[in-house]
Short mmCIF file of C-alpha atoms in Angstrom, two decimals:
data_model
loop_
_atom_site.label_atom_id
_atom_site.label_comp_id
_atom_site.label_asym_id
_atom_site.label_seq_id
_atom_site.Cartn_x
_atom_site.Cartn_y
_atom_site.Cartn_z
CA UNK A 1 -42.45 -23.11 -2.46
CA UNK A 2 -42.57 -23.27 1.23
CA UNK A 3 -43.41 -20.71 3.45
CA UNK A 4 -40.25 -20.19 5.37
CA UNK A 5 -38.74 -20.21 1.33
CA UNK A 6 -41.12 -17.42 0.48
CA UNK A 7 -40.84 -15.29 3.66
CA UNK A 8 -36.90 -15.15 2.75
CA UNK A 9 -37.40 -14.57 -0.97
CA UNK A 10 -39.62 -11.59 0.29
CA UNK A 11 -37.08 -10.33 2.81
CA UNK A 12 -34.45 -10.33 0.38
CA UNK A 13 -36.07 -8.47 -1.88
CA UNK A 14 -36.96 -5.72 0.38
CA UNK A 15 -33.31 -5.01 1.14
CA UNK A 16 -31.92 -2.21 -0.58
CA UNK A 17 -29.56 -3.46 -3.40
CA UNK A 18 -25.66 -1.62 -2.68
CA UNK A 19 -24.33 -0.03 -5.69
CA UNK A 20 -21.27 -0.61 -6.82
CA UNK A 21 -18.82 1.98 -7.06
CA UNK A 22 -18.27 3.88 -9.65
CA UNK A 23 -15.05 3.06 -12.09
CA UNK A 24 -13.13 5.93 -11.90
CA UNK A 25 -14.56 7.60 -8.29
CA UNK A 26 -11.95 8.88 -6.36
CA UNK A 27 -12.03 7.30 -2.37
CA UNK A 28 -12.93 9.45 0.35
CA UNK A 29 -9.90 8.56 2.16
CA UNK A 30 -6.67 8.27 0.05
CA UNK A 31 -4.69 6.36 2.77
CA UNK A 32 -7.33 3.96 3.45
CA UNK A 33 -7.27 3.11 -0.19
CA UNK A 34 -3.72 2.98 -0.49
CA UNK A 35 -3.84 0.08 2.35
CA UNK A 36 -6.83 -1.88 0.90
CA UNK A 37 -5.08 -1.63 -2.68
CA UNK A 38 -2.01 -2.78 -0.77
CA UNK A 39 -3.98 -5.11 1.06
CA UNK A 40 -5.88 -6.84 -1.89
CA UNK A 41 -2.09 -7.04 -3.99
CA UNK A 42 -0.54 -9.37 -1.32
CA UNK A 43 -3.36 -11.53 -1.02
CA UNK A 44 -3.75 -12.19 -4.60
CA UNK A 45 -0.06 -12.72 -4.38
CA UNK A 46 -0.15 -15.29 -1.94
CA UNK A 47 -3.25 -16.78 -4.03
CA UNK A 48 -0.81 -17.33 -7.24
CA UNK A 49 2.44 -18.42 -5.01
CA UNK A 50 -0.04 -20.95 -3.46
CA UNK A 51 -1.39 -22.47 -6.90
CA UNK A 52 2.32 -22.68 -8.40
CA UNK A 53 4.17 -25.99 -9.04
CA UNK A 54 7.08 -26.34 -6.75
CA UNK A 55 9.61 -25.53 -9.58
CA UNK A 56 7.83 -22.02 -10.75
CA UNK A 57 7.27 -21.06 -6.82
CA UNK A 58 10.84 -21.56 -6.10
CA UNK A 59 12.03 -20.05 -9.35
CA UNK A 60 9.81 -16.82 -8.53
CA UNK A 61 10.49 -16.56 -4.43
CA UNK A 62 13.67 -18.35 -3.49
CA UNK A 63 16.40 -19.05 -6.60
CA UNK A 64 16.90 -15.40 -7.47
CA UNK A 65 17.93 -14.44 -4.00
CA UNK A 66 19.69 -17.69 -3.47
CA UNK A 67 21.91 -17.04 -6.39
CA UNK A 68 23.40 -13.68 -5.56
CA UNK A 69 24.01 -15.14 -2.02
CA UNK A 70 25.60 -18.12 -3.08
CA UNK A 71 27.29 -15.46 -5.82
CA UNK A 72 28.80 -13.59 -3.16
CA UNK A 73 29.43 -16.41 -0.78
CA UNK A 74 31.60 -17.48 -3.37
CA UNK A 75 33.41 -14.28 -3.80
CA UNK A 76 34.06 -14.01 0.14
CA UNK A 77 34.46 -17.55 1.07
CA UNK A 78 34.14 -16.94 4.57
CA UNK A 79 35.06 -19.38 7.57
CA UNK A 80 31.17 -20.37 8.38
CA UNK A 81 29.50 -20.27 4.66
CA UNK A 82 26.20 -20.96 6.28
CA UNK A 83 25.79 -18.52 8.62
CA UNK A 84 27.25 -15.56 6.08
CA UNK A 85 24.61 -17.00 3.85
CA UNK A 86 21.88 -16.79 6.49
CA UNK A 87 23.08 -13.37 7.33
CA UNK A 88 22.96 -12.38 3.61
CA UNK A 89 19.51 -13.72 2.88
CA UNK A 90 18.26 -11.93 6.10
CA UNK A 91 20.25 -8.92 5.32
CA UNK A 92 18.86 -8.76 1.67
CA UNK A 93 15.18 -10.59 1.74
CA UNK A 94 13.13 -8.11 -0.27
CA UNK A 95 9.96 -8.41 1.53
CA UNK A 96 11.49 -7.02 4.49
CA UNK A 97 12.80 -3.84 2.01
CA UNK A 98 9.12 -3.27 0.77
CA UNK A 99 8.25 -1.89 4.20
#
């Protein structure tokens, strides 16, 4: 091994190891975990919408939403039909009630 190998090997293994915490440990700070929890769910949401096939992604984000406008469109049958459907997908996107 060389020596610049062994003086790292040897610095790493004076660090302190971090422990883990403990399943079940309650946070200091409620709200801060609230936010990282909150935090960690949309990323691993955007993780899975990311590794879907076309179809499933726009089965999952865009179809359900896209029906019941297109539903009510329908039902209306207003004078511009693409600007009461932009209005109704604006008006009813549900990332923008999860705020």
């Amino acid at each position: 091994m060389s020596e610049d190998a062994e003086m790292k090997t040897e610095a790493l293994e004076a660090e302190a190891p971090v422990a883990p915490a403990e399943a079940g440990s309650a946070p200091e700070n409620p709200d801060q975990a609230l936010l990282a929890e909150k935090a960690a769910t949309e990323a691993q949401e955007k993780i899975d919408a990311q590794a879907l096939p076309i179809r499933a992604y726009l089965d999952q984000t865009v179809v359900p939403i896209l029906l019941q406008g297109l539903s009510d469109l329908v039902k209306t049958r207003p004078d511009d039909p693409v600007e009461y459907l932009a209005a109704y997908l604006m008006k009813h996107n549900p990332k923008n009630s999860k705020k």
